[in-house]
Tab-separated table of C-alpha atoms and ligand atoms in Angstrom:
chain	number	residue	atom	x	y	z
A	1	UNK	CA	108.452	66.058	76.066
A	2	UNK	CA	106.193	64.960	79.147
A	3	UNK	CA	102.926	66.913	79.787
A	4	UNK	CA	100.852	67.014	83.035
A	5	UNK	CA	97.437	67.650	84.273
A	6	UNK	CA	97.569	70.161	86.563
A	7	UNK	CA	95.253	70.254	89.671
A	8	UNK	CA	94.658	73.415	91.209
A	9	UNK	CA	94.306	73.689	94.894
A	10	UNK	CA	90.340	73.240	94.640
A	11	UNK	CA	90.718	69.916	93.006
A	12	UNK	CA	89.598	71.451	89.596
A	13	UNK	CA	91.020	69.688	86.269
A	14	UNK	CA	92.949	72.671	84.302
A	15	UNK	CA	94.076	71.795	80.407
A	16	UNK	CA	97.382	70.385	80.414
A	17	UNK	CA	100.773	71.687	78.568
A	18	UNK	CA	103.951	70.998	78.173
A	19	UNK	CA	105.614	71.084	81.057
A	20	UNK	CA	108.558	70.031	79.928
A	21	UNK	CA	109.413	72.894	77.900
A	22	UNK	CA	111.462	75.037	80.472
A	23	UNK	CA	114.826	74.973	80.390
A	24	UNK	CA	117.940	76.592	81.991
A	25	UNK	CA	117.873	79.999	80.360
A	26	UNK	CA	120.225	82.231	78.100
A	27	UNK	CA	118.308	85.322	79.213
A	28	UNK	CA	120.317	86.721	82.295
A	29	UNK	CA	119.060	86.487	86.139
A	30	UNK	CA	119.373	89.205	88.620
A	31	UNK	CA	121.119	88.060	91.814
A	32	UNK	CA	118.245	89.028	93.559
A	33	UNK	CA	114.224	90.863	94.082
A	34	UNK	CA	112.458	90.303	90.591
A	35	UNK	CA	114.269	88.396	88.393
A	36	UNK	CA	116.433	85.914	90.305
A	37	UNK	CA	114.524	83.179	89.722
A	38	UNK	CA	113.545	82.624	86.150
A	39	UNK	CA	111.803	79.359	84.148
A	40	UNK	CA	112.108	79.886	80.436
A	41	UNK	CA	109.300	78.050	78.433
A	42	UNK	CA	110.006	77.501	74.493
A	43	UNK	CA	105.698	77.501	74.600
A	44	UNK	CA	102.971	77.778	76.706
A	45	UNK	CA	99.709	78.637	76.965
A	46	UNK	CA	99.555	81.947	79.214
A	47	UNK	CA	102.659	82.528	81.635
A	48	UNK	CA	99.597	84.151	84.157
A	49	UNK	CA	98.405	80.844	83.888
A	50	UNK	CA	101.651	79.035	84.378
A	51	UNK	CA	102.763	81.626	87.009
A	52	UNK	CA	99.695	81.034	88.972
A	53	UNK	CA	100.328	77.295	89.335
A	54	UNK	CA	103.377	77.588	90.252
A	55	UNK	CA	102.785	80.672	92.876
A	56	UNK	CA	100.685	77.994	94.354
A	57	UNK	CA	102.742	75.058	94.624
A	58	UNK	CA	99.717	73.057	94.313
A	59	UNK	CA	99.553	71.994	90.270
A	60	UNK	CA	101.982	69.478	89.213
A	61	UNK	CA	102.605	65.752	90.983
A	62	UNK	CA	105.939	65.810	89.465
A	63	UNK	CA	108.403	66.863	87.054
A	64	UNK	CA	110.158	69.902	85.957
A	65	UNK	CA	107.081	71.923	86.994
A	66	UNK	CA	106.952	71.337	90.843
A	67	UNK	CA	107.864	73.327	93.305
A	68	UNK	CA	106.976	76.786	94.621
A	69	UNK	CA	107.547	80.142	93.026
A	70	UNK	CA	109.315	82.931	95.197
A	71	UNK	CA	108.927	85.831	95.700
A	72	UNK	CA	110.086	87.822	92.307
A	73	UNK	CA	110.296	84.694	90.333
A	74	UNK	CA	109.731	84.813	86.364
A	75	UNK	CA	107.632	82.607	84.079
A	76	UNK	CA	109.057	83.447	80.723
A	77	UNK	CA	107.957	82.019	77.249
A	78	UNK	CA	108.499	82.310	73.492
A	79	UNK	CA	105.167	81.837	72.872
A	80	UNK	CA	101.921	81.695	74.260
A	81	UNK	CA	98.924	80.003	72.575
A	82	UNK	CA	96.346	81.558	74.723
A	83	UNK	CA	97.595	84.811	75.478
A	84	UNK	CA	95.698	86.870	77.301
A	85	UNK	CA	95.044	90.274	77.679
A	86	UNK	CA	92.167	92.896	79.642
A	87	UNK	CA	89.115	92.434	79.611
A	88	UNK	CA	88.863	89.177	78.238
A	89	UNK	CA	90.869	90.203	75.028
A	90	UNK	CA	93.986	87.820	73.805
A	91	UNK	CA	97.348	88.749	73.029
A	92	UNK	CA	98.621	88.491	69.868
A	93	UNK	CA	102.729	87.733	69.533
A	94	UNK	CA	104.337	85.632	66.909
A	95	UNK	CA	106.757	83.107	68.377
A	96	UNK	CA	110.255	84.654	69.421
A	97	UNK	CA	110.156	87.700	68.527
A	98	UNK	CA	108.509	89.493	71.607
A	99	UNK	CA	109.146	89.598	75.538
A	100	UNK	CA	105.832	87.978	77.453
A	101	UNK	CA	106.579	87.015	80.788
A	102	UNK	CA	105.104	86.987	84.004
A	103	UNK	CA	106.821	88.518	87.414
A	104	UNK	CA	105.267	86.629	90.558
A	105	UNK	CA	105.471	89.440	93.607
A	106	UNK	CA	104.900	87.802	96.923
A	107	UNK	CA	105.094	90.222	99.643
A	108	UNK	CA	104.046	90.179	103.410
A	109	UNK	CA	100.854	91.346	104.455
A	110	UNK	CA	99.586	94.084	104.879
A	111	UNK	CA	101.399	95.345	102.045
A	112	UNK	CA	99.824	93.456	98.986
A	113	UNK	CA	96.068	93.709	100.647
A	114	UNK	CA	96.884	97.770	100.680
A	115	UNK	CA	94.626	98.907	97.822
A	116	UNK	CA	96.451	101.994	96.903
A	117	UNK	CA	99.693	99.614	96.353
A	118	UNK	CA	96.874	97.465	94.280
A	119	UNK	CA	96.029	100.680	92.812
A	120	UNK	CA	99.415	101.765	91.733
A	121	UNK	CA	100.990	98.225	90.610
A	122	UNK	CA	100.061	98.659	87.174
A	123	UNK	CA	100.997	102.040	87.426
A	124	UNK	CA	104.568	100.976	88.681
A	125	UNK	CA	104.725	98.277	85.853
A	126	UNK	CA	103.849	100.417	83.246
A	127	UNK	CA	106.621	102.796	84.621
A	128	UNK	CA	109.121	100.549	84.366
A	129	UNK	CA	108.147	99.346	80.686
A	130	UNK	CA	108.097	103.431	79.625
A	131	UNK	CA	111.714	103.850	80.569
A	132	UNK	CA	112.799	100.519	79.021
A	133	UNK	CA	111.403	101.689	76.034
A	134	UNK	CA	112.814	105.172	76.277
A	135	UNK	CA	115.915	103.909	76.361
A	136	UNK	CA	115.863	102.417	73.141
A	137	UNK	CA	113.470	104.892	71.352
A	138	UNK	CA	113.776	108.028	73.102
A	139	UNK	CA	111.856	109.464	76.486
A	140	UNK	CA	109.942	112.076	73.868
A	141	UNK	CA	108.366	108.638	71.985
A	142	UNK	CA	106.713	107.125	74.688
A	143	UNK	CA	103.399	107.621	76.529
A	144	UNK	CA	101.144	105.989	78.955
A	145	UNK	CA	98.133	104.850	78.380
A	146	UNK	CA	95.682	104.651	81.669
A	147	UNK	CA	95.655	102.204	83.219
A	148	UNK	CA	97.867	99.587	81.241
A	149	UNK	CA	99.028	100.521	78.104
A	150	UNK	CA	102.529	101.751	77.114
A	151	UNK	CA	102.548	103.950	73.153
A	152	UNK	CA	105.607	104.235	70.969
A	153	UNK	CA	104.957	107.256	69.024
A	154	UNK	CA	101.559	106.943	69.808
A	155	UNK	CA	101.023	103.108	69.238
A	156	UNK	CA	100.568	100.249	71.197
A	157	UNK	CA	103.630	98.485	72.105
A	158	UNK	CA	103.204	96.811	75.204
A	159	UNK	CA	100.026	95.638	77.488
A	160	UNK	CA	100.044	94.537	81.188
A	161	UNK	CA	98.093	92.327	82.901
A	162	UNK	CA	97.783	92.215	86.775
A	163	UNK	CA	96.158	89.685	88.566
A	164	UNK	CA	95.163	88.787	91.822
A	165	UNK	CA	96.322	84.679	93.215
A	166	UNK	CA	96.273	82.750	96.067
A	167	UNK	CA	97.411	84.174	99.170
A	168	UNK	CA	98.186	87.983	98.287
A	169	UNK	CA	99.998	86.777	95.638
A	170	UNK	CA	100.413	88.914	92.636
A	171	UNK	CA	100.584	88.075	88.738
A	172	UNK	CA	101.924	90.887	86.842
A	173	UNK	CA	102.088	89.912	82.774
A	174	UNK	CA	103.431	92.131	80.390
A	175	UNK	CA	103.723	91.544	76.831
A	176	UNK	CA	105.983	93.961	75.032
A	177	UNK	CA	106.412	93.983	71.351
A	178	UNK	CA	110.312	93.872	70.255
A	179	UNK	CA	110.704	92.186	66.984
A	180	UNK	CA	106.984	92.224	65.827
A	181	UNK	CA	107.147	92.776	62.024
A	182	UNK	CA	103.078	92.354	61.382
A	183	UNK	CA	100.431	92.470	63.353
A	184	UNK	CA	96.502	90.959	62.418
A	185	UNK	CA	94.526	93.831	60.556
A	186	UNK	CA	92.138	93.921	63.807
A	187	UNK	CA	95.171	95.596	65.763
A	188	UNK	CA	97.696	96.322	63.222
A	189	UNK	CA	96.179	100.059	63.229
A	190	UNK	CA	97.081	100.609	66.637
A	191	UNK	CA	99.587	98.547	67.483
A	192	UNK	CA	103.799	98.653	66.768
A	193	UNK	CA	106.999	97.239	68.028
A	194	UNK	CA	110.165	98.464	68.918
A	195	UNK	CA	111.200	97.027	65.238
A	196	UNK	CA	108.716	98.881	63.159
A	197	UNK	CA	109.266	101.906	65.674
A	198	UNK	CA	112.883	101.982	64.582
A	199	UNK	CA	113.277	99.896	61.778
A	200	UNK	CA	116.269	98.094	63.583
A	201	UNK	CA	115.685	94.399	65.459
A	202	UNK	CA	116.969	94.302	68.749
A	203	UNK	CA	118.097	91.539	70.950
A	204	UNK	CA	115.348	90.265	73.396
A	205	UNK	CA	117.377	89.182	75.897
A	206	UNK	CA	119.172	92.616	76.240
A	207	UNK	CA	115.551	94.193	76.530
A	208	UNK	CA	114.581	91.913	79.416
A	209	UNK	CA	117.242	92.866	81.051
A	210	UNK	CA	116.430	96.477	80.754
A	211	UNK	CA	113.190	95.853	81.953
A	212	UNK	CA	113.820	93.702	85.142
A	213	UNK	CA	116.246	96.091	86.168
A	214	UNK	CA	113.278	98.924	85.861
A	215	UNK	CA	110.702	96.620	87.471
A	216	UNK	CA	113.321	96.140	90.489
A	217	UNK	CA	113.661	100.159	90.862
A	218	UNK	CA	110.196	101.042	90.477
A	219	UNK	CA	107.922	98.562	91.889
A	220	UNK	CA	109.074	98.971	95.726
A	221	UNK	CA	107.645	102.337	95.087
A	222	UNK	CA	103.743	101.099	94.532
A	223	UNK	CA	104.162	99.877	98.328
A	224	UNK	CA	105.582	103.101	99.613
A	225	UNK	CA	103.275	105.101	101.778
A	226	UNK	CA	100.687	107.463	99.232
A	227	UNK	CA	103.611	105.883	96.215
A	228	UNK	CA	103.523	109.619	95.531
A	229	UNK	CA	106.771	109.391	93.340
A	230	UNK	CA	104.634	106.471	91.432
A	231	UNK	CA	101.320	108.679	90.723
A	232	UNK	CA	103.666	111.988	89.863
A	233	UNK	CA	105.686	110.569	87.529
A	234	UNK	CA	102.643	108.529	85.990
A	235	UNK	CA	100.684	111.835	85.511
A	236	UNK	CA	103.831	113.048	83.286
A	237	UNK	CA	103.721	110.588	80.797
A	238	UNK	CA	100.157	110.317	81.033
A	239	UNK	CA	98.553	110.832	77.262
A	240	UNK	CA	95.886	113.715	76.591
A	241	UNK	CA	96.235	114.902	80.314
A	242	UNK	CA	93.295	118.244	80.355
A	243	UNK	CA	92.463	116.663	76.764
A	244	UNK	CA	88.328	115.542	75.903
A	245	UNK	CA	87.684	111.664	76.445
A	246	UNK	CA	85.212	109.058	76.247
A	247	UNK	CA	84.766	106.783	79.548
A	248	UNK	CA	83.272	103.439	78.502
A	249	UNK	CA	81.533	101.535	81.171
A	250	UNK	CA	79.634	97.932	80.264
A	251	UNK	CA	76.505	100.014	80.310
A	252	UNK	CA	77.084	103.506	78.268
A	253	UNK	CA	79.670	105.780	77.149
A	254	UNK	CA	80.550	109.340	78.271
A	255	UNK	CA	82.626	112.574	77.263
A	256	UNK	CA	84.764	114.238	80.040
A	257	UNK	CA	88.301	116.031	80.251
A	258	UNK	CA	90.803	113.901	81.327
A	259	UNK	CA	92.465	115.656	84.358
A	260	UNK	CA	95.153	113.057	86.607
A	261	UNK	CA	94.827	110.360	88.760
A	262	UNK	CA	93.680	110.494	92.374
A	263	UNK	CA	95.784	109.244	95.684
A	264	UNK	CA	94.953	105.801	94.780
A	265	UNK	CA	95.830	105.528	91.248
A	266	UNK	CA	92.445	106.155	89.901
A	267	UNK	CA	91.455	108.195	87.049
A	268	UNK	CA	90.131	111.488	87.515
A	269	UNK	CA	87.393	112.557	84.852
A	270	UNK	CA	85.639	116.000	84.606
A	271	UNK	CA	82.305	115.727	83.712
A	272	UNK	CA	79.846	118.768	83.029
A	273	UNK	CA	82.240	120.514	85.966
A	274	UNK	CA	81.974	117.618	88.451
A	275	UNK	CA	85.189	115.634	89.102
A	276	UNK	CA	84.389	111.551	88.966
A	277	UNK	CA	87.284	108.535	89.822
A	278	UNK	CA	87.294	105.396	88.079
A	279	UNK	CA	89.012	102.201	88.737
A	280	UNK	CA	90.742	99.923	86.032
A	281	UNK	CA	88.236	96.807	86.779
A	282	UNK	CA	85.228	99.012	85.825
A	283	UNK	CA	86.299	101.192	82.544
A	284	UNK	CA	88.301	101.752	79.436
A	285	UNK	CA	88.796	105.459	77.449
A	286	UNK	CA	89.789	106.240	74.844
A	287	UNK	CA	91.339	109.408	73.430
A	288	UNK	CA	89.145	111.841	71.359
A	289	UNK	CA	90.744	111.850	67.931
A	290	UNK	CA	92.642	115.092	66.942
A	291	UNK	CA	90.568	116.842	64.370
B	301	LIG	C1	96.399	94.042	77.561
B	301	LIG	O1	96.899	95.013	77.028
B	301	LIG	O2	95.217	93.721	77.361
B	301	LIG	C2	97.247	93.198	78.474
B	301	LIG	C3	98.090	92.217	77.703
B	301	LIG	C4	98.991	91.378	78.576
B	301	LIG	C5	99.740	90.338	77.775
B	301	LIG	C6	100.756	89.603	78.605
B	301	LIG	S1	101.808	88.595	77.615
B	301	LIG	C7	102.466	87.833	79.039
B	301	LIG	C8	101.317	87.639	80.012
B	301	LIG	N1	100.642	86.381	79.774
B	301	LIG	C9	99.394	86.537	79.312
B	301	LIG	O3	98.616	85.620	78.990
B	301	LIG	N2	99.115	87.860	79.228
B	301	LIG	C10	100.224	88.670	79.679
């Protein structure tokens, strides 16, 4: 296997990997939107890393790896060495038992530089990843998390990482635990898979498909005027909805009622009587602890 050094646009030097590792897939392609164009990696380090490159055309000099992404192109892997998840955290995911994979969405201005599509991407994604899961576990087992994280019965099963590229290009990463039989004691606690959900293993190839499917149905609807349909249907599965949280911020940490989200896909807190938004960038909550 060949491996490259990539140059990004800017001329910086990026760690090289094995480019050589993608390969015509067994997991099945949509015809077209997100999905038809798919590059399966055995290993690499982040697909948001390896979808960036490649959404900008600008990384490799030659090999398997040139090339630019389309729109609704996949970077798809087995493993990830680096994964990565908010807030500087990694992602944990032993190799082949889990979906990580990262949709490139490359849409015409203005509608990627509209913040309330910005706003409600994650929302969308996270959508999309609730009903997949639904469909396997039941719609009464899973809950969202704001802003990113989809529960199975309560647990972690799947986290999603949007990012901004070049040229109103979008990154959206989701990791979603399918076969996961242990996790590291650090997240074991709070974490689960669609295997220790169930107790059955299920085929990875027939979840993707489930998923892209969702992803094709719900994210047009983060770039629909308001994405009302988006916010209402977030609010529903939303955990602990009029329930007491804590907001953390990089400075302190404060108690409110969690009440919705607001037009633009940010959270709505009640503090002390006075209603307060807050963006994903800025904050994380978590979920007072039932007694
Ligand atoms: C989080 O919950 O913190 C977000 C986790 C996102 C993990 C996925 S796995 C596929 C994609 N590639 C990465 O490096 N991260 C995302």
């Amino acid at each position: 296997m060949r491996e490259y050094t990539l140059n990004m646009i800017d001329g910086t030097e990026i760690p090289t990997f094995d480019l050589g590792g993608w390969r015509e897939s067994d997991f099945p392609k949509t015809e077209k939107g997100i999905g038809s164009v798919l590059r399966h990696y055995r290993q690499v380090d982040s697909t948001n890393r390896v979808a960036r490159v490649w959404a900008s055309g600008s990384g490799v000099v030659s090999g398997e790896g040139k090339g630019i992404a389309p729109h609704g192109a996949v970077v798809l892997a087995d493993h990830q060495t680096s994964g990565r998840g908010r807030q500087g955290r990694t992602w944990e995911s032993s190799p082949g038992q889990n979906l990580l994979f990262t949709v490139i969405l490359r849409a015409t201005e203005p509608l990627l530089s509209d913040h309330v599509a910005r706003g409600m991407l994650p929302l969308a994604t996270s959508l999309a990843v609730a009903s997949t899961l639904a469909s396997y576990a039941g719609e009464d087992q899973v809950s969202l998390k704001w802003p990113n994280d989809v529960l199975l019965g309560g647990k972690k099963c799947s986290g999603i990482l949007v990012e901004a590229s070049v040229d109103e290009v979008f990154l959206i990463g989701i990791g979603l635990n399918v076969n996961e039989s242990e996790f590291s004691d650090e997240v074991g606690a709070m974490a689960t898979s669609l295997l220790l959900h169930s107790g059955r293993r299920v085929e990875r190839r027939d979840v993707f498909k489930t998923l892209i499917d969702r992803l094709n149905h719900w994210i047009p609807k983060a770039f629909e005027r308001g994405a009302d349909e988006v916010r209402a249907a977030y609010v529903q599965k939303m955990a602990g909805v009029g329930s007491p949280i804590t907001i953390h911020t990089h400075a302190d940490s404060a108690p409110g009622i969690l009440r919705g989200l607001n037009p633009d896909g940010g959270l709505l807190v009640e503090h002390n009587a006075a209603q307060k938004v807050y963006y994903s960038g800025e904050v994380s909550l978590t979920h007072a602890s039932p007694d």
